[in-house]
XYZ file of C-alpha atoms in Angstrom:
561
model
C -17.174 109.727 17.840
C -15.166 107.504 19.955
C -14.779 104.233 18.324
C -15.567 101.278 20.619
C -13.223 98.290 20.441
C -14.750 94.891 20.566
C -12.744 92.247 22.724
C -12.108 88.776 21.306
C -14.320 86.334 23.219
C -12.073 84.000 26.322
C -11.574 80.504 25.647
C -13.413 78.675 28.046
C -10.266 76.565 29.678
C -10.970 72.840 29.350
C -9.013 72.363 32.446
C -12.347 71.757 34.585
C -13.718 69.175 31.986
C -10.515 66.894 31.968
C -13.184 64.676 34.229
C -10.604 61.604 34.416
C -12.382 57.691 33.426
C -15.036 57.406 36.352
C -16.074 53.910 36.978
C -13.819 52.771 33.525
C -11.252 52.568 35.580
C -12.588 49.535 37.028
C -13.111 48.553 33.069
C -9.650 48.610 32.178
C -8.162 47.463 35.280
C -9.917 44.273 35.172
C -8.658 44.025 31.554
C -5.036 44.556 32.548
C -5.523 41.864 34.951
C -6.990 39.020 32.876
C -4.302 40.625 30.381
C -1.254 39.188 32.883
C -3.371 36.324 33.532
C -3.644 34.871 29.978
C -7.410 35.146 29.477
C -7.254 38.134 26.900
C -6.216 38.922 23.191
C -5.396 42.481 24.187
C -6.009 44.656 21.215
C -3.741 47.737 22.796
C -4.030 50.670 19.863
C -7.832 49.697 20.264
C -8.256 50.338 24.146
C -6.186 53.751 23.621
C -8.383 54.862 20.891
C -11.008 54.243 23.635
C -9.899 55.389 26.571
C -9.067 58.759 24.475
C -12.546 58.941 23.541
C -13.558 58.650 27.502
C -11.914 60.884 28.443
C -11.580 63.489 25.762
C -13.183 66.697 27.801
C -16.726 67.752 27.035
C -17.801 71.052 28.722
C -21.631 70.428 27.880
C -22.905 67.979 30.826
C -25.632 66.525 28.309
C -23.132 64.876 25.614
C -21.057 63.941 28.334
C -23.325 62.064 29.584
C -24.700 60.694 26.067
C -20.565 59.931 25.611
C -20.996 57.219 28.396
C -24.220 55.951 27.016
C -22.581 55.327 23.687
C -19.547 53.856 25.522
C -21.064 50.851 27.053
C -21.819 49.350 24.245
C -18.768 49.856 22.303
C -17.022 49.138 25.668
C -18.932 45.583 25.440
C -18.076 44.839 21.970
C -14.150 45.582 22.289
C -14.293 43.239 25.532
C -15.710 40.505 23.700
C -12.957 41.619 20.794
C -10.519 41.478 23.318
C -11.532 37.637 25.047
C -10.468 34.862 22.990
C -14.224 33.816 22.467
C -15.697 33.405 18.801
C -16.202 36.524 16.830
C -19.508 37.412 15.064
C -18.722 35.549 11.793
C -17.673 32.398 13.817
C -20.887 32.481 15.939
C -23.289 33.293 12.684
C -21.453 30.299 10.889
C -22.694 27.909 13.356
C -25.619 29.668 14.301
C -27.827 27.258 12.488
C -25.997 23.874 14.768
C -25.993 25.614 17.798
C -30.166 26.402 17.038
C -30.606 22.631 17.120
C -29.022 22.125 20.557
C -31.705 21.120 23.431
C -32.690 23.674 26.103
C -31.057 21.359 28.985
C -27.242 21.417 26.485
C -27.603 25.216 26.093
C -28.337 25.407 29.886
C -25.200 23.460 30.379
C -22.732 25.339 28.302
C -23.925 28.882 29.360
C -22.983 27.429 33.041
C -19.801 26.678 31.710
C -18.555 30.353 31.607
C -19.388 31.548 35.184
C -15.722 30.641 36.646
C -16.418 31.636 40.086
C -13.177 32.282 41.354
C -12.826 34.942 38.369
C -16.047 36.248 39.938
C -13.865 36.788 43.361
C -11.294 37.745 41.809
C -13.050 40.586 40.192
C -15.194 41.765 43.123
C -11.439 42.068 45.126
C -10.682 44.554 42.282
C -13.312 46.109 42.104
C -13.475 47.187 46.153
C -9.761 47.903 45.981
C -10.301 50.367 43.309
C -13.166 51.877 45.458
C -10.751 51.565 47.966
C -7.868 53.465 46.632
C -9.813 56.110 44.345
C -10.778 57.502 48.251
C -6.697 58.862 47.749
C -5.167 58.366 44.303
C -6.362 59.575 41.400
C -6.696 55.998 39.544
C -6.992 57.461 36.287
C -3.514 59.008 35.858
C -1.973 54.949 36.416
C -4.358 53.390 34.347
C -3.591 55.431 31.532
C 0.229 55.202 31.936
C -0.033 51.422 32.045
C -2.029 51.744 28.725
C 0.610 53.673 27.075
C 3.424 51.676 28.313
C 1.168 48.538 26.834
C 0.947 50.222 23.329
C 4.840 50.981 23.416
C 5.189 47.197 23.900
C 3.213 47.050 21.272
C 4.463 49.538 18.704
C 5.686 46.536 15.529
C 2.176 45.105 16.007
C -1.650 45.865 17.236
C -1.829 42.566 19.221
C -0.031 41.690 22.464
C 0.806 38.891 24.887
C 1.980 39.493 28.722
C 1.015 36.541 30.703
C 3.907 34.821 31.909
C 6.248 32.052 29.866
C 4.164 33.142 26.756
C 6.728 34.742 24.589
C 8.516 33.596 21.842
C 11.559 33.248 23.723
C 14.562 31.498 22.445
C 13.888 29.501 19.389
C 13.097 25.789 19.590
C 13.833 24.111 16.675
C 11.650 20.769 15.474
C 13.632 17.847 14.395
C 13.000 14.397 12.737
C 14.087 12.363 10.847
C 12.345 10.577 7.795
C 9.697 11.182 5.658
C 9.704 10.996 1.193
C 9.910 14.713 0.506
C 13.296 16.586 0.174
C 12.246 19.442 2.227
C 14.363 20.909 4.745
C 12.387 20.684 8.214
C 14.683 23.135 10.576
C 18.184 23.814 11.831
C 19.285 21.630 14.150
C 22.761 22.420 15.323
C 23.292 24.760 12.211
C 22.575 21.557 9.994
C 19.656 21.364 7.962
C 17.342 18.579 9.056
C 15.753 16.097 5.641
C 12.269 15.496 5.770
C 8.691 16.483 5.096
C 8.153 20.105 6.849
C 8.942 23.189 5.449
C 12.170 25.461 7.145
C 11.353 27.303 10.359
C 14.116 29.556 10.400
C 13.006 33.050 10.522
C 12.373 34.762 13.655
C 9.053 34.376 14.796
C 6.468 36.962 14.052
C 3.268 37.534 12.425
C 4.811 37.902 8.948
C 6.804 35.014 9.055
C 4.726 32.983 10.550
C 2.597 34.085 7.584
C 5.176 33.252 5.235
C 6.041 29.653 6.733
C 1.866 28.849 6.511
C 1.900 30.213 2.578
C 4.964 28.012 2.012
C 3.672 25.144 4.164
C 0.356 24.513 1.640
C 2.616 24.735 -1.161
C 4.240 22.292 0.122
C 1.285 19.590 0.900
C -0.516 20.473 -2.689
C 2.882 18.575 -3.988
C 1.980 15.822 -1.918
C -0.041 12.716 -2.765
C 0.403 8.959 -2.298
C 1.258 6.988 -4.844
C -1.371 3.597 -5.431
C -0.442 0.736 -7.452
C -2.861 0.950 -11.072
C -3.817 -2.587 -10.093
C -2.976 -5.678 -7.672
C -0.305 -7.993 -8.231
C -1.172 -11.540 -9.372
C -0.255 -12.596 -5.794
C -2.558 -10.322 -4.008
C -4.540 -11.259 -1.422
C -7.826 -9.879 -0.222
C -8.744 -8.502 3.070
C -10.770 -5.561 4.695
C -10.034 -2.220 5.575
C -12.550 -0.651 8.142
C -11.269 2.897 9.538
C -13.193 3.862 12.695
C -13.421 7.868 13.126
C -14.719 8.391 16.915
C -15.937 11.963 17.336
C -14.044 13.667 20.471
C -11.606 12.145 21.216
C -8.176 13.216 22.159
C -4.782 12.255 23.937
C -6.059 15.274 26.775
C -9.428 13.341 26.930
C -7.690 9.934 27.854
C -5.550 11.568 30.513
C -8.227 13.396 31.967
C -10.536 10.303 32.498
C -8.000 8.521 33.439
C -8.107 5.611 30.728
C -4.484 5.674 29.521
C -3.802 2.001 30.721
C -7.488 0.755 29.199
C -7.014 -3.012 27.296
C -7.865 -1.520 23.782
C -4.345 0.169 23.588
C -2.674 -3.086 23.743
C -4.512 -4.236 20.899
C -2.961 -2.118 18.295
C 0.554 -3.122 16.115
C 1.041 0.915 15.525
C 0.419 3.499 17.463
C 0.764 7.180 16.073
C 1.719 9.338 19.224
C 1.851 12.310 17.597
C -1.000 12.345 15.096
C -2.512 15.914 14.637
C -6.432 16.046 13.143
C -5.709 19.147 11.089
C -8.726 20.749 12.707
C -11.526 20.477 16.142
C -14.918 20.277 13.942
C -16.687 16.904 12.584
C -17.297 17.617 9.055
C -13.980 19.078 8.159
C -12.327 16.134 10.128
C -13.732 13.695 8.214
C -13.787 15.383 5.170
C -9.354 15.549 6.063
C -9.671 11.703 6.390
C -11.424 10.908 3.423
C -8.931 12.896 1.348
C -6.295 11.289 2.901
C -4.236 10.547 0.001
C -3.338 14.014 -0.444
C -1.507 16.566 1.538
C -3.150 18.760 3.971
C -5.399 21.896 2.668
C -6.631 25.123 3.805
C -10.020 24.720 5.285
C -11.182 26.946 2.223
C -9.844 24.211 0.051
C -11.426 21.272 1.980
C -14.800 22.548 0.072
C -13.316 23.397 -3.122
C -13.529 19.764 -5.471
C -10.576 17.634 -5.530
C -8.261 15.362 -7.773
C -9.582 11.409 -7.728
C -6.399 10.707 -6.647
C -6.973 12.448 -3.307
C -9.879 10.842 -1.911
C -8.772 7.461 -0.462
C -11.469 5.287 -0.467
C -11.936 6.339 -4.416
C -8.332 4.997 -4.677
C -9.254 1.904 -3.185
C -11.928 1.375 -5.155
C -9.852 1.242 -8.440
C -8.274 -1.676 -7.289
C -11.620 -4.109 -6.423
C -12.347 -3.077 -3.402
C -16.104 -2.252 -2.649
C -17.285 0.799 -0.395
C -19.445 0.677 2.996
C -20.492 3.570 5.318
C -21.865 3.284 8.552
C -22.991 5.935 11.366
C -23.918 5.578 14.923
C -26.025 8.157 14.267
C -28.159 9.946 11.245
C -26.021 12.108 10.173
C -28.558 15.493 9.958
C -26.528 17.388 12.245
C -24.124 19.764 10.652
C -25.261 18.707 7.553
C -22.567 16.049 7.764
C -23.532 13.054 5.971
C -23.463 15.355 3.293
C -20.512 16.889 3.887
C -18.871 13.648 3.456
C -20.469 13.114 0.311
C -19.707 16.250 -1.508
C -16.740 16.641 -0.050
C -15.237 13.349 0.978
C -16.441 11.971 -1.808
C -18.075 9.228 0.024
C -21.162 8.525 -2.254
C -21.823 4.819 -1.483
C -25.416 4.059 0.852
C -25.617 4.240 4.612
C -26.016 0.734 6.235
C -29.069 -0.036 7.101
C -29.793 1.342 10.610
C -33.674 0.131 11.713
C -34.134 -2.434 14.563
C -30.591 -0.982 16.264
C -30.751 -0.677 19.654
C -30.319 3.132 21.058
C -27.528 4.030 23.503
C -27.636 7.611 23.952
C -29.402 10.392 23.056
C -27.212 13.579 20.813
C -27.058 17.308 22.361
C -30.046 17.771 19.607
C -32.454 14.965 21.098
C -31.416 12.456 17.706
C -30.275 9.329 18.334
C -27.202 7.513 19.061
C -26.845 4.032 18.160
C -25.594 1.257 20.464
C -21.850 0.605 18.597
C -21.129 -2.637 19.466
C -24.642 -3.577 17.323
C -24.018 -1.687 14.820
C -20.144 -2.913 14.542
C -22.414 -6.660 14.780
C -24.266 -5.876 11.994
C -20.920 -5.094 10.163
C -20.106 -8.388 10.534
C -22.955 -10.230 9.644
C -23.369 -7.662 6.846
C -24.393 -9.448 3.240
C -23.379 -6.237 1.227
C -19.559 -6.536 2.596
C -19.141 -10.471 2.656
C -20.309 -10.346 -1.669
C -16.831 -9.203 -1.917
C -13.364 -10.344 -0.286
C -11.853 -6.843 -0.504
C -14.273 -3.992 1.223
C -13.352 -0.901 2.496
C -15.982 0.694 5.205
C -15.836 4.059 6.548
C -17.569 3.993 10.471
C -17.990 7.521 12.156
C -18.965 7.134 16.226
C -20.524 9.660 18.224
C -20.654 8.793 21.535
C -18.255 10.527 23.497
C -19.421 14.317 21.597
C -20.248 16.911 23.953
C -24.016 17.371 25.291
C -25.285 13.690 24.904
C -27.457 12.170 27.564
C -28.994 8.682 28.238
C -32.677 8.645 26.957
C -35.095 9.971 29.310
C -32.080 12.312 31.223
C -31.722 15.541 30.346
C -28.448 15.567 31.855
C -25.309 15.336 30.045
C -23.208 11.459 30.597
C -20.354 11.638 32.461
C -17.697 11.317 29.520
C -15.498 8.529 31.364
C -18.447 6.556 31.603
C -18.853 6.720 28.071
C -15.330 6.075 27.195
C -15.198 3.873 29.318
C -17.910 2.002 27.577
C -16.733 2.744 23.891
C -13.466 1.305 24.865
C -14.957 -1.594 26.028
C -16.942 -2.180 23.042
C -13.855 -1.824 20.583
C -11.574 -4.006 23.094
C -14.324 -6.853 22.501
C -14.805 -6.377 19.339
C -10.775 -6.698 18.344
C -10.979 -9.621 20.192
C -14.066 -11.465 18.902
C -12.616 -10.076 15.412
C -9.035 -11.636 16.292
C -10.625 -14.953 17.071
C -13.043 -14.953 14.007
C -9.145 -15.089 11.458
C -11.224 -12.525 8.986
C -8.311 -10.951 7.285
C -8.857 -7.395 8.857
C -6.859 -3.659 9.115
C -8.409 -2.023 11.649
C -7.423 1.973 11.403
C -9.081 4.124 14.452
C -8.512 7.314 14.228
C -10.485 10.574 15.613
C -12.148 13.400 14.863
C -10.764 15.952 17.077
C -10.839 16.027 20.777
C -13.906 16.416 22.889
C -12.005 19.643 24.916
C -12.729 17.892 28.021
C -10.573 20.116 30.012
C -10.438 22.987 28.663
C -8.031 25.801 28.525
C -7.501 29.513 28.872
C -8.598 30.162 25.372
C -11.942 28.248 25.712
C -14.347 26.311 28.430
C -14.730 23.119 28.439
C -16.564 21.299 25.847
C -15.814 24.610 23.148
C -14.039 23.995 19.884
C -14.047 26.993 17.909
C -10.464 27.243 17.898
C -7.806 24.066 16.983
C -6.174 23.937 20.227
C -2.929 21.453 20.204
C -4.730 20.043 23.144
C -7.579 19.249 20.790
C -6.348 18.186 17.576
C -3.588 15.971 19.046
C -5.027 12.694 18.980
C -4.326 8.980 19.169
C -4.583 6.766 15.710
C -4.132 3.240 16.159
C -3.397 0.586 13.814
C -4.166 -3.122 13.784
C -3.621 -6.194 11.524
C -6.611 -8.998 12.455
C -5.944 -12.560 10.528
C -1.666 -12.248 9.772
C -0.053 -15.345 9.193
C 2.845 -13.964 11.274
C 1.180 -11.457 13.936
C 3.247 -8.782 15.534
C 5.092 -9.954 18.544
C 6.681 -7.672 20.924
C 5.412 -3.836 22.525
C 3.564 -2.299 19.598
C 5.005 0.297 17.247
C 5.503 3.550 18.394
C 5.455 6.546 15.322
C 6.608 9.765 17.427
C 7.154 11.989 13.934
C 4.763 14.784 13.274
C 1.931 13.252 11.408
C -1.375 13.508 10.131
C -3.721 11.347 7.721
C -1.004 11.174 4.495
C 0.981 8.472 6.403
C -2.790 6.751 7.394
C -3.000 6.620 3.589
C 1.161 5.505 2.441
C 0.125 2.599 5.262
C -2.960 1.292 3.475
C -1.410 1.641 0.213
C 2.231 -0.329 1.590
C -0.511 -3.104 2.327
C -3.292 -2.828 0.432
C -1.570 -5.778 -1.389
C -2.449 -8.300 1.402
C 0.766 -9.939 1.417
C 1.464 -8.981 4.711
C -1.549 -11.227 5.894
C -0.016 -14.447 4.204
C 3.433 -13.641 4.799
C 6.100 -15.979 6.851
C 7.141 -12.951 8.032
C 6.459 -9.322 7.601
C 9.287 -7.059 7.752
C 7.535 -3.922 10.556
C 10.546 -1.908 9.982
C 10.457 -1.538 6.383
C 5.932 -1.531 6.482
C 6.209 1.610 9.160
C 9.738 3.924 8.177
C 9.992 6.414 6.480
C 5.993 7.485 6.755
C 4.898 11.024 5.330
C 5.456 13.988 7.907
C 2.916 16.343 8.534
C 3.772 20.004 10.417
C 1.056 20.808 12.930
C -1.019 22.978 11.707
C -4.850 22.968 12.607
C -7.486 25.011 10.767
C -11.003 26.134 11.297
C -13.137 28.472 9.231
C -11.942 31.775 11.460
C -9.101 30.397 13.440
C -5.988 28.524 12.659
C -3.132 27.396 15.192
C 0.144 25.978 13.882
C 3.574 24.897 15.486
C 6.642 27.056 14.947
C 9.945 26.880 16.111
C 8.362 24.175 18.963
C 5.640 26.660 20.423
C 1.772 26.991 19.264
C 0.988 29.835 18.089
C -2.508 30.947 16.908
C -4.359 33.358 14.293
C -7.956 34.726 14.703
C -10.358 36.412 11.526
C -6.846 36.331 9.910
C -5.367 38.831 11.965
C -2.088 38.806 13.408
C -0.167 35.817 15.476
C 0.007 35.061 18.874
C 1.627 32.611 21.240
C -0.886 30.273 22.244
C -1.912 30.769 25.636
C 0.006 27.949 28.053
């Protein structure tokens, strides 16, 4: 009986199977490329994992095949990861808003991504790679620049390459003033007084982190401090703040209004005013609370202290409340946003009979402004009482609106041009009238006019410096003893805390009656405020002198320049 020995089955070799990326080459080279060009968020440990899967060898032709099927959409959704455009939870937050946007807006802001010269760009790579995969096996470099990216890569899962973009050698922020006793940076190796927290670690995610936690902290301290009542002596006036949606220091210098009349109006001029975020609601929510220091955006829905809300403050000492819109207030829910969360509870003026200028991205109306800041004037509610305090929100310049009966969206400098206008008259028919007046204008956000190489043009889902940087002016109609001279310049960090220490350093009136008023002593030492802009899935702050941004509270990266 011979006994018959079995052999141990071969291993197939997967040698043949190794089949290399195919037509993903094209994939990842075009990420690589608008990698070094700024335009991505490269997630690197993500694209291995990927490109692993691709080309992990499968001898049986059918799943190899079914691989690629499953690919493209998981390809897809790591692009999108990958582009600086708003994730799912961003786009399902303001799916509701962007449901009430005409057909004709939509139309306009789809043609807003198609960058044609992209579109060369990409068909150049793509016949080169057809080109070159003739001779070279394209595979082999694309995965060795992937590695070499995740090597870059190995103390965090998030990358920048495009050029200038790293954190380079620190830049240290430096100013001087403010009421806290908070150390602001090093300058020279000597601590620097004022209002911002330290920026002295190196900069990185976890720092950065660290600086944020410490920098909220820091603002919940904050508050400013209103007499409990008026001096004997007190004399009444107005206060009407004027928040213009979409409008930003970029805007101005892109339509090319920098030199318009109205700026010469103003006695102070905040060059370096930041709006704490690039959304309507939360903007004027920020305003309305001015009186305290800045919060999360979490927090901006979250009730606050009495002594936060401004307008509440001014209240307590006679003055009565007015709101007015240029509009109804349905979109965004934010007439009711102010009121639950701005605390803004007193009625909208009356709007019938007002004449209608423009027409919003969602077909509602946009009242003429210089009739409703006439009815203002002539307004019965106000004149009842000598001290009044009325909040005006403006939404002409706001991406998407058209003149009635065009679809098509106004040119913007047209419309600034015409809002500027309006408020030039208007300061000047107010200045003649000698109505004791303080005239605060201050914006929303910016209307992203130019865009950048995070986002098109008119898109505001993330707090670009470019955006929230905007210009707050500051005049005083009906003084005894005007301001004479080139108007004050604030250059310090700020945001709305020093709008509020200003209205509470005046809200005495004495200033109005005065012989003179001393400017230096009305406009020093003004709260400081660190840049730091917030949205519900993106925030972008200022450390050590660059921007730097977050995304679904994941790691930190330089701000694309």
């Amino acid at each position: 009986m011979t006994n018959q020995m079995k052999k141990a089955p071969v291993p197939t070799p997967l040698f043949p199977y190794w089949r290399g990326l195919s037509g993903w080459n094209f994939y990842f080279l075009l990420k690589f490329g608008l990698l070094w060009t700024g335009y991505l968020n490269f997630h690197a440990l993500a694209n291995l994992v990927f490109m692993a899967f691709l080309l992990l060898p499968i001898p049986n032709i059918r799943l190899h095949r079914l691989r690629h099927w499953i690919a493209i959409p998981v390809g897809f959704a790591l692009f999108w990861h990958d582009t600086w455009l708003p994730g799912p939870q961003s786009m399902l937050s303001q799916g509701s808003q962007v449901a009430g946007f005409s057909a004709d807006y939509l139309l306009d802001l789809v043609s807003r991504f198609i960058n044609w010269q992209m579109i060369g760009a990409a068909f150049v790579l793509l016949v080169a790679w057809l080109f070159l995969s003739q001779w070279l096996r394209v595979t082999v470099f694309v995965v060795a620049i992937m590695v070499w990216l995740n090597v870059l890569t190995i103390t965090g899962p998030v990358i920048s390459l495009w050029p200038n973009a790293g954190a380079g050698n620190t830049t240290t922020m430096t100013t001087a003033g403010g009421g806290a006793a908070d150390t602001v940076a090093q300058a020279a190796g000597t601590p620097v007084v004022g209002d911002i927290p330290a920026q002295t670690a190196p900069a990185n995610s976890q720092s950065i982190n660290n600086w944020l936690t410490s920098f909220y902290a820091s603002e919940a301290k904050r508050q400013t401090r209103f007499p409990d009542a008026l001096p004997a002596d007190s004399q009444p006036f107005e206060l009407l703040v004027i928040n213009i949606c979409s409008l930003a220091w970029a805007d101005i210098e892109a339509s090319g209004l920098m030199t318009h009349p109205l700026w010469s109006h103003f006695d102070i001029l905040f060059k370096n005013f930041n709006s704490g975020t690039s959304y309507s609601g939360p903007a004027a929510i920020r305003l309305l609370r001015a009186s305290c220091g800045q919060q999360s955006h979490k927090n901006l829905y979250q009730p606050a202290g009495n002594q936060c809300y401004l307008f509440e403050n001014l209240a307590k000492l006679g003055f009565s409340q007015h709101l007015m819109l240029d509009h109804d207030g349905v979109f965004g829910n934010f007439l009711q946003e102010i009121r639950e969360g701005g605390g803004m509870q007193s009625p909208l003026m009356d709007q019938s009979g007002l004449p209608v200028a423009l027409r919003s991205f969602d077909n509602s109306p946009i009242y003429d402004d210089a009739a409703v800041l006439d009815r203002w004037n002539k307004s019965e509610d106000r004149t009842q009482n000598p001290r009044s305090a009325t909040f005006f929100n403006l939404l002409p310049l706001h991406d998407g609106n058209h003149l009635p009966g065009v679809s098509k969206t106004a040119d913007y400098k047209l419309r600034a041009q015409k809002l500027f206008d309006q408020l030039n008259t208007f300061l000047t028919d107010l200045e003649k009238s000698g109505r004791k007046v303080m005239v605060v204008i201050v914006p929303e956000h910016g209307a992203a006019l130019a865009g950048d190489k995070m986002q098109v043009s008119g898109l505001r889902d993330i707090p670009s410096p470019s955006i929230t940087h905007v210009p707050v002016g500051i005049k005083f109609v009906g003084m005894k003893a005007p301001h004479q001279g080139g108007m004050i310049e604030i250059d310090q960090p700020s945001s709305f805390l020093a709008i509020s220490e200003l209205v509470a350093r005046s809200v005495d009136g004495k200033n109005f009656v005065a012989d003179s008023v001393d400017w230096d002593a009305l406009t020093s030492n003004l709260p400081q405020s660190a840049p730091v802009s917030e949205n519900a899935n993106a925030v972008v702050v200022q450390y050590q002198g660059k921007p730097w941004v977050r995304l679904g509270g994941g790691d930190w990266v330089p701000y694309p320049q």
